[in-house]
Coordinates of C-alpha atoms in Angstrom, one line a residue:
X62 CA 52.4 21.8 52.9
X63 CA 52.0 17.8 53.3
X64 CA 54.0 15.8 51.2
X65 CA 52.3 13.2 49.1
X66 CA 52.7 10.3 46.6
X67 CA 51.0 10.6 43.2
X68 CA 48.7 7.5 43.9
X69 CA 47.4 9.4 47.0
X70 CA 46.1 12.2 44.7
X71 CA 44.1 10.3 42.5
X72 CA 43.8 7.2 40.5
X73 CA 46.8 6.4 38.2
X74 CA 46.3 3.9 34.9
X75 CA 48.8 3.1 32.2
X76 CA 47.1 3.3 28.5
X77 CA 46.6 0.2 26.3
X78 CA 46.3 -0.1 22.3
X79 CA 43.0 -1.9 21.5
X80 CA 43.5 -5.4 19.9
X81 CA 41.9 -4.4 16.4
X82 CA 43.6 -1.7 14.1
X83 CA 42.9 1.8 15.4
X84 CA 42.2 3.2 12.1
X85 CA 39.1 0.5 12.8
X86 CA 38.0 2.8 15.6
X87 CA 38.5 6.2 13.5
X88 CA 35.0 8.1 14.0
X89 CA 33.9 11.7 14.0
X90 CA 31.5 11.4 16.8
X91 CA 33.7 8.6 18.9
X92 CA 36.0 9.0 22.1
X93 CA 39.3 11.1 21.4
X94 CA 42.1 8.5 21.2
X95 CA 45.7 10.3 22.8
X96 CA 49.4 9.3 21.9
X97 CA 52.7 11.0 23.4
X98 CA 52.9 12.4 19.8
X99 CA 50.1 14.5 20.1
X100 CA 50.9 15.8 23.9
X101 CA 54.4 16.3 22.6
X102 CA 53.3 18.7 19.4
X103 CA 50.2 19.8 21.3
X104 CA 47.3 18.6 18.9
X105 CA 45.2 16.8 21.7
X106 CA 42.0 17.6 19.9
X107 CA 42.2 15.9 16.5
X108 CA 38.6 15.4 15.2
X109 CA 40.2 12.3 13.0
X110 CA 41.8 10.7 16.0
X111 CA 38.7 9.3 17.7
X112 CA 37.3 6.3 18.4
X113 CA 34.1 4.5 18.0
X114 CA 32.2 2.4 20.4
X115 CA 33.8 -0.8 18.8
X116 CA 37.3 0.7 20.2
X117 CA 36.1 1.9 23.5
X118 CA 35.1 -1.5 24.8
X119 CA 38.9 -2.5 24.3
X120 CA 40.2 0.7 25.1
X121 CA 41.7 2.2 28.5
X122 CA 39.4 5.0 29.1
X123 CA 39.7 7.7 31.8
X124 CA 37.6 10.4 33.3
X125 CA 37.4 14.0 32.2
X126 CA 39.7 16.7 34.2
X127 CA 42.7 13.9 33.9
X128 CA 46.4 14.9 33.9
X129 CA 48.4 12.6 31.2
X130 CA 52.2 11.8 30.9
X131 CA 54.2 10.5 28.6
X132 CA 56.5 7.6 30.3
X133 CA 58.2 6.2 27.2
X134 CA 61.1 8.0 25.2
X135 CA 59.9 11.7 25.5
X136 CA 59.5 11.4 29.1
X137 CA 57.9 13.9 31.3
X138 CA 55.6 15.8 28.8
X139 CA 52.2 16.2 30.2
X140 CA 48.8 16.8 29.3
X141 CA 45.2 18.3 31.1
X142 CA 42.2 16.7 29.3
X143 CA 39.0 18.1 30.4
X144 CA 36.7 15.3 28.1
X145 CA 36.6 12.0 28.7
X146 CA 39.6 10.0 26.5
X147 CA 41.3 7.0 25.5
X148 CA 45.2 6.6 25.8
X149 CA 47.8 3.9 24.5
X150 CA 50.6 2.0 26.7
X151 CA 53.3 4.8 26.7
X152 CA 51.1 7.2 28.5
X153 CA 50.4 7.2 32.3
X154 CA 47.1 9.1 33.4
X155 CA 46.1 10.9 37.0
X156 CA 42.5 10.9 37.7
X157 CA 42.5 13.2 40.5
X158 CA 40.1 12.6 43.8
X159 CA 37.6 14.7 44.6
X160 CA 39.4 16.3 47.6
X161 CA 42.5 17.2 45.1
X162 CA 41.9 20.1 42.4
X163 CA 42.8 18.7 38.9
X164 CA 44.1 22.6 37.7
X165 CA 46.4 22.8 40.4
X166 CA 47.9 19.2 40.1
X167 CA 48.3 19.9 36.6
X168 CA 50.3 23.3 37.2
X169 CA 52.8 20.9 39.6
X170 CA 53.2 18.3 37.2
X171 CA 55.9 20.2 36.2
X172 CA 58.0 19.0 39.3
X173 CA 56.8 15.8 38.6
X174 CA 58.6 15.5 35.0
X175 CA 61.8 16.5 36.7
X176 CA 61.7 13.7 38.7
X177 CA 60.8 11.2 36.2
X178 CA 63.3 12.2 33.7
X179 CA 65.6 11.5 37.2
X180 CA 64.4 8.2 37.9
X181 CA 64.1 7.0 34.3
X182 CA 65.6 3.6 33.3
X183 CA 65.6 1.0 31.1
X184 CA 68.1 -0.8 28.5
X185 CA 67.3 0.0 25.2
X186 CA 65.4 3.6 25.9
X187 CA 63.8 5.0 29.2
X188 CA 61.0 4.0 30.4
X189 CA 59.0 5.4 33.8
X190 CA 56.4 2.3 34.6
X191 CA 53.2 2.6 36.8
X192 CA 54.5 2.0 39.9
X193 CA 57.3 4.3 39.8
X194 CA 55.1 6.8 38.4
X195 CA 52.8 6.2 41.7
X196 CA 55.5 7.0 44.1
X197 CA 56.5 10.1 42.7
X198 CA 55.9 12.4 45.7
X199 CA 54.8 15.9 45.2
X200 CA 54.2 18.8 48.0
X201 CA 50.1 19.6 48.2
X202 CA 48.4 22.0 49.9
X203 CA 44.8 22.2 51.5
X204 CA 42.0 22.1 48.7
X205 CA 40.9 26.0 49.4
X206 CA 44.7 26.7 48.7
X207 CA 44.8 24.3 45.5
X208 CA 42.0 26.3 44.0
X209 CA 43.4 29.4 44.1
X210 CA 46.9 28.3 42.7
X211 CA 44.9 26.2 40.3
X212 CA 43.0 29.2 38.9
X213 CA 45.5 31.6 39.1
X214 CA 47.5 29.3 36.6
X215 CA 44.5 28.0 34.7
X216 CA 43.5 32.0 33.8
X217 CA 47.4 32.7 33.2
X218 CA 47.4 29.6 30.9
X219 CA 44.1 31.1 29.2
X220 CA 45.4 34.4 28.6
X221 CA 49.0 33.0 26.9
X222 CA 46.4 30.7 24.5
X223 CA 44.2 33.6 23.7
X224 CA 47.2 36.3 22.9
X225 CA 48.9 33.2 20.7
X226 CA 45.2 33.3 18.8
X227 CA 45.4 36.6 18.1
X228 CA 48.8 36.7 16.8
X229 CA 48.2 33.9 14.4
X230 CA 44.7 35.9 13.4
X231 CA 46.5 38.5 12.6
X232 CA 49.1 36.8 10.8
X233 CA 46.8 34.9 8.9
X234 CA 44.8 38.3 8.0
X235 CA 48.3 39.6 6.9
X236 CA 48.9 36.6 4.6
X237 CA 45.8 36.8 3.1
X238 CA 46.2 40.4 2.0
X239 CA 49.5 39.5 0.5
X240 CA 48.0 36.8 -1.3
X241 CA 45.7 39.2 -3.2
X242 CA 48.5 41.5 -4.1
X243 CA 48.7 42.0 -7.6
X244 CA 52.2 41.8 -9.4
X245 CA 52.1 44.9 -11.7
X246 CA 50.9 46.7 -8.0
X247 CA 54.5 44.9 -6.7
X248 CA 56.5 45.7 -9.5
X249 CA 55.1 49.2 -9.6
X250 CA 56.2 49.6 -5.8
X251 CA 59.5 47.6 -5.8
X252 CA 60.8 50.3 -8.4
X253 CA 59.7 53.1 -6.4
X254 CA 61.4 52.4 -3.5
X255 CA 64.5 50.3 -5.1
X256 CA 64.8 52.1 -8.5
X257 CA 63.8 55.2 -8.3
X258 CA 66.9 58.1 -7.3
X259 CA 69.4 55.1 -7.2
X260 CA 70.0 54.1 -11.0
X261 CA 70.3 57.1 -13.9
X262 CA 67.1 58.1 -15.6
X263 CA 67.7 56.5 -18.8
X264 CA 67.7 53.3 -16.7
X265 CA 64.8 54.1 -14.7
X266 CA 62.8 54.8 -17.9
X267 CA 63.0 50.8 -19.1
X268 CA 62.0 49.4 -15.6
X269 CA 59.1 51.4 -15.9
X270 CA 58.7 50.1 -19.6
X271 CA 58.9 46.6 -18.3
X272 CA 56.0 47.8 -15.9
X273 CA 53.7 49.1 -18.6
X274 CA 54.3 45.5 -20.6
X275 CA 53.5 43.8 -17.2
X276 CA 50.2 45.7 -17.1
X277 CA 49.5 45.1 -20.7
X278 CA 50.1 41.2 -20.6
X279 CA 48.9 40.4 -17.0
X280 CA 46.6 43.1 -15.6
X281 CA 45.4 40.4 -13.0
X282 CA 48.1 38.0 -12.3
X283 CA 48.5 38.1 -8.2
X284 CA 52.4 37.5 -7.0
X285 CA 50.8 34.4 -4.9
X286 CA 50.0 32.6 -8.1
X287 CA 53.3 33.5 -10.4
X288 CA 54.9 29.8 -10.2
X289 CA 57.3 28.9 -12.9
X290 CA 54.3 27.9 -15.6
X291 CA 52.7 31.1 -15.3
X292 CA 56.2 33.4 -15.7
X293 CA 57.4 31.4 -18.4
X294 CA 53.7 32.2 -20.0
X295 CA 54.4 35.9 -19.6
X296 CA 57.8 35.8 -21.2
X297 CA 56.5 33.6 -23.9
X298 CA 53.7 36.8 -24.4
X299 CA 56.1 39.2 -24.6
X300 CA 58.8 37.3 -26.8
X301 CA 55.9 36.9 -29.6
X302 CA 56.9 41.0 -30.1
X303 CA 60.4 41.6 -29.4
X304 CA 63.7 40.4 -30.4
X305 CA 65.5 37.5 -28.1
X306 CA 67.7 40.0 -26.5
X307 CA 64.7 42.1 -25.7
X308 CA 63.0 39.5 -24.2
X309 CA 66.2 38.8 -22.1
X310 CA 66.3 42.7 -20.9
X311 CA 62.7 42.7 -19.9
X312 CA 63.3 38.9 -18.1
X313 CA 66.7 40.6 -16.0
X314 CA 64.3 44.1 -15.4
X315 CA 61.3 41.8 -13.8
X316 CA 63.7 38.9 -12.3
X317 CA 65.1 41.4 -9.7
X318 CA 61.7 42.3 -8.3
X319 CA 60.5 38.6 -8.2
X320 CA 63.3 37.4 -6.3
X321 CA 62.4 40.4 -3.5
X322 CA 59.0 39.1 -3.3
X323 CA 60.7 35.5 -2.8
X324 CA 62.5 36.8 0.3
X325 CA 59.5 38.5 1.6
X326 CA 57.8 35.5 1.5
X327 CA 55.3 36.2 -0.8
X328 CA 55.9 33.7 -3.6
X329 CA 57.4 30.0 -1.9
X330 CA 59.5 29.1 -4.7
X331 CA 61.5 31.3 -7.4
X332 CA 59.4 30.6 -10.6
X333 CA 62.3 32.8 -12.8
X334 CA 64.5 29.5 -12.7
X335 CA 65.2 27.6 -15.6
X336 CA 63.4 29.9 -18.0
X337 CA 63.5 30.0 -21.2
X338 CA 63.9 33.1 -23.5
X339 CA 62.3 33.2 -26.7
X340 CA 62.1 35.8 -29.0
X341 CA 61.7 37.4 -32.9
X342 CA 64.7 36.5 -35.1
X343 CA 66.9 40.1 -34.8
X344 CA 66.8 42.4 -38.0
X345 CA 70.0 42.4 -39.8
X346 CA 71.1 45.5 -38.3
X347 CA 74.1 47.8 -40.8
X348 CA 76.1 50.5 -39.1
X349 CA 76.4 53.4 -41.5
X350 CA 80.2 54.3 -40.9
X351 CA 82.4 56.4 -43.4
X352 CA 85.3 54.9 -45.2
X353 CA 89.2 56.6 -44.9
X354 CA 88.6 58.3 -48.0
X355 CA 84.9 59.7 -47.2
X356 CA 85.8 61.0 -43.5
X357 CA 88.8 62.5 -44.4
X358 CA 86.6 64.5 -47.2
X359 CA 84.3 65.5 -44.1
X360 CA 87.1 66.5 -41.5
X361 CA 88.7 68.6 -44.4
X362 CA 85.5 70.6 -45.0
X363 CA 84.1 71.6 -41.5
X364 CA 84.4 75.1 -40.6
X365 CA 86.8 74.9 -38.1
X366 CA 87.1 78.5 -36.8
X367 CA 89.0 80.3 -34.1
X368 CA 86.4 79.6 -31.1
X369 CA 84.5 76.6 -30.0
X370 CA 81.6 75.7 -32.5
X371 CA 79.8 72.8 -33.3
X372 CA 82.2 71.6 -36.1
X373 CA 84.9 70.9 -33.4
X374 CA 82.9 68.6 -31.6
X375 CA 82.3 67.0 -35.1
X376 CA 86.5 66.5 -35.4
X377 CA 86.9 65.7 -31.9
X378 CA 84.3 62.7 -31.6
X379 CA 85.7 61.3 -35.1
X380 CA 89.1 61.5 -33.9
X381 CA 88.2 60.1 -30.4
X382 CA 85.4 57.7 -30.9
X383 CA 84.0 59.1 -27.3
X384 CA 79.9 59.3 -27.1
X385 CA 78.0 62.0 -27.9
X386 CA 77.1 62.3 -24.1
X387 CA 81.0 62.0 -22.8
X388 CA 82.0 64.5 -25.6
X389 CA 79.6 67.5 -24.5
X390 CA 80.4 66.8 -20.7
X391 CA 84.5 67.7 -21.5
X392 CA 85.6 70.3 -19.6
X393 CA 89.1 72.3 -20.0
X394 CA 90.7 70.3 -17.4
X395 CA 89.6 67.4 -18.6
X396 CA 92.3 67.7 -21.7
X397 CA 96.1 66.6 -20.7
X398 CA 97.8 68.3 -23.4
X399 CA 101.3 67.4 -21.6
X400 CA 100.4 63.6 -22.0
X401 CA 98.5 63.8 -25.2
X402 CA 95.3 62.5 -23.3
X403 CA 91.8 63.3 -22.7
X404 CA 90.1 62.1 -19.2
X405 CA 86.5 60.5 -19.6
X406 CA 84.8 60.2 -16.3
X407 CA 81.3 61.8 -16.6
X408 CA 78.6 62.4 -19.1
X409 CA 75.9 65.4 -19.5
X410 CA 72.2 64.5 -19.0
X411 CA 71.2 66.4 -22.8
X412 CA 67.8 63.8 -22.8
X413 CA 66.7 65.7 -19.7
X414 CA 67.5 68.8 -17.3
X415 CA 71.1 68.8 -18.0
X416 CA 73.7 68.7 -15.7
X417 CA 76.5 66.2 -15.1
X418 CA 76.1 62.6 -14.5
X419 CA 78.2 59.3 -14.2
X420 CA 79.3 57.4 -17.1
X421 CA 77.7 54.4 -18.6
X422 CA 79.6 52.0 -16.9
X423 CA 83.0 51.7 -15.0
X424 CA 84.5 50.6 -18.4
X425 CA 83.6 54.1 -19.5
X426 CA 85.7 55.7 -17.4
X427 CA 89.3 55.8 -19.6
X428 CA 92.0 58.0 -20.8
X429 CA 92.0 58.0 -24.6
X430 CA 95.4 59.3 -26.5
X431 CA 95.1 61.9 -29.1
X432 CA 97.1 62.9 -31.6
X433 CA 99.7 66.4 -31.6
X434 CA 97.2 68.0 -34.3
X435 CA 94.3 67.8 -31.7
X436 CA 96.7 69.0 -29.0
X437 CA 97.9 71.8 -31.1
X438 CA 94.1 73.1 -32.3
X439 CA 92.5 72.8 -28.7
X440 CA 95.3 74.0 -26.8
X441 CA 94.8 77.5 -28.0
X442 CA 91.1 77.1 -28.2
X443 CA 90.2 76.2 -24.3
X444 CA 92.9 78.0 -22.9
X445 CA 90.9 80.9 -21.9
X446 CA 87.6 79.0 -21.3
X447 CA 86.4 78.4 -17.5
X448 CA 88.2 75.4 -16.1
X449 CA 85.2 72.8 -14.8
X450 CA 82.7 74.2 -17.3
X451 CA 81.4 72.3 -20.6
X452 CA 83.3 73.7 -23.3
X453 CA 80.8 72.1 -25.8
X454 CA 77.6 73.7 -24.2
X455 CA 77.4 76.6 -26.7
X456 CA 73.8 77.3 -25.9
X457 CA 71.3 76.5 -22.3
X458 CA 70.4 73.0 -24.0
X459 CA 71.9 70.5 -26.6
X460 CA 70.3 67.9 -28.6
X461 CA 71.6 65.2 -30.5
X462 CA 69.8 66.1 -33.1
X463 CA 70.7 69.6 -33.4
X464 CA 74.4 67.7 -34.1
X465 CA 72.8 65.3 -36.1
X466 CA 71.1 68.0 -38.3
X467 CA 74.3 69.9 -39.1
X468 CA 76.6 66.6 -39.5
X469 CA 73.9 65.4 -42.5
X470 CA 74.4 68.8 -44.3
X471 CA 77.9 68.1 -44.2
X472 CA 77.8 64.7 -45.6
X473 CA 75.3 66.2 -48.4
X474 CA 77.5 69.1 -49.3
X475 CA 80.8 67.2 -50.0
X476 CA 78.5 64.2 -51.4
X477 CA 79.3 61.3 -49.0
X478 CA 77.0 58.8 -47.1
X479 CA 75.3 60.6 -44.5
X480 CA 75.3 59.2 -40.9
X481 CA 74.9 60.3 -37.5
X482 CA 77.1 61.4 -34.6
X483 CA 76.6 57.8 -33.4
X484 CA 78.2 56.6 -37.0
X485 CA 81.3 58.8 -36.5
X486 CA 82.2 56.9 -33.1
X487 CA 81.3 53.5 -35.7
X488 CA 83.7 55.2 -38.4
X489 CA 86.2 55.7 -35.4
X490 CA 86.5 52.1 -34.6
X491 CA 86.1 50.5 -38.3
X492 CA 88.9 52.5 -39.0
X493 CA 91.1 51.5 -36.1
X494 CA 90.1 48.1 -36.8
X495 CA 90.9 47.7 -40.2
X496 CA 94.3 49.6 -39.5
X497 CA 95.3 46.4 -37.7
X498 CA 94.6 47.5 -34.0
X499 CA 93.6 45.0 -31.6
X500 CA 90.0 44.3 -30.6
X501 CA 91.2 44.9 -26.8
X502 CA 92.5 47.9 -27.6
X503 CA 89.6 49.3 -29.6
X504 CA 87.4 48.0 -26.7
X505 CA 89.4 50.1 -24.1
X506 CA 89.5 53.0 -26.4
X507 CA 85.8 53.3 -26.8
X508 CA 84.8 52.2 -23.1
X509 CA 83.2 49.2 -23.9
X510 CA 82.2 46.7 -20.5
X511 CA 84.3 43.8 -22.6
X512 CA 85.4 43.0 -25.8
X513 CA 82.7 41.0 -26.6
X514 CA 80.7 43.8 -26.9
X515 CA 83.2 44.9 -29.3
X516 CA 82.8 41.7 -31.3
X517 CA 79.0 42.0 -31.5
X518 CA 79.3 45.4 -33.1
X519 CA 81.6 45.1 -35.7
X520 CA 81.6 41.3 -36.4
X521 CA 80.7 42.2 -40.3
X522 CA 83.9 44.2 -40.3
X523 CA 86.2 41.5 -38.1
X524 CA 85.2 39.0 -40.8
X525 CA 86.2 41.5 -43.6
X526 CA 89.3 41.1 -41.8
X527 CA 89.8 37.8 -41.6
X528 CA 89.1 37.3 -45.3
X529 CA 92.0 39.9 -45.9
X530 CA 94.0 37.8 -43.6
X531 CA 93.3 34.3 -45.3
X532 CA 94.3 36.3 -48.7
X533 CA 97.4 37.5 -47.1
X534 CA 98.4 33.9 -45.6
X535 CA 97.8 32.5 -49.0
X536 CA 100.2 34.7 -50.9
X537 CA 102.8 34.4 -47.9
X538 CA 102.8 30.6 -48.3
X539 CA 103.1 30.9 -52.0
X540 CA 106.2 32.3 -51.7
X541 CA 107.8 29.5 -49.8
X542 CA 108.2 27.4 -52.8

């Protein structure tokens, strides 16, 4: 191959800027105007950047099949222009002579780039002037060989471009499909994928209930259209029919799925950010519980025979404050009579198909101290029972309603207020609080996640105790005369 200067391979020119503002030359049917930015970003055929005939008269124009090279700042970026164009002063252009094949020279321009970068000079910024560009040397074969090499690279370049276009079309197609996904469909799939089998059935039921409300309130809302306003409208619609705490729960159940949609790129920004939770005023809920005399009357008249029955279950819940599902999951090995305590580490799935399942939360795993009378009674009751089977599972199925019916009959027979099995838990906690036991100790005994839960449920009792304390303080101060 012969070593030749670029000036021997074609006509070399440096671009210029038309004397009138470039904006005056923009036209849909004018001449293509090229800048270094267009070359480095591969945006060469932007129809908005064309010169009108007025601009052509003062702009430097090169013929089709020319090679443009940036010569200031981002030096050595090249482009092949199959059409006639005008270009600015930061670009050097090579228009090949007829005895040189344009596609070969463009493929070879990579070597020019390296030479240009190595030879660039300038104080403020790097520059390769027209003279330096013209004197760059490269090796050139005969025309026939140039043509074969140039065509090879031309086909390869077309193949790469075609592949990139196909990938872009596929990506755009997928995005168009994703944009059509409805919120209800995504949420339903999300529940099935991430929650089914991973959470308790009672928790899964809450997610499915939230799904039914989304279907009712926004059945046609596309997930790509979900922004802060749309999400707030959804929450507001739900809040019109529910209390604030219920609305908060709905928001939390929905938010987890939406944040995953943001991570997947289906939603640009988190629409749940800074959401305002509204809702109807909560109804006044009066917790039903027995006072100490009424509880004593109930327990004294239970049918406590020499073998396990449901009355023994009523007694144990009243004396420990444990949940119904925790009580019916008790096995003989959960009783530690030597240390006078019962271990709560599981519950019984009485709402569905039965069987042991985890406790409501981590705080529910605890040890509850029992008095010597419970120790004496239950040590003889369970001594011959299987060590790992529920002692209160007297039938194949046990229902909360069955115990409530039995308890209701006892209450009516003894002429005391009718309460539920869960009411016995409230009774236990209330008597402890009235007896002066700290909120922290009561919360731990009940298995509450925090004292805040205990305070919310028993606020009326705590207020009564505060009034009682005020009276005690006043009597104590009055005696200081």
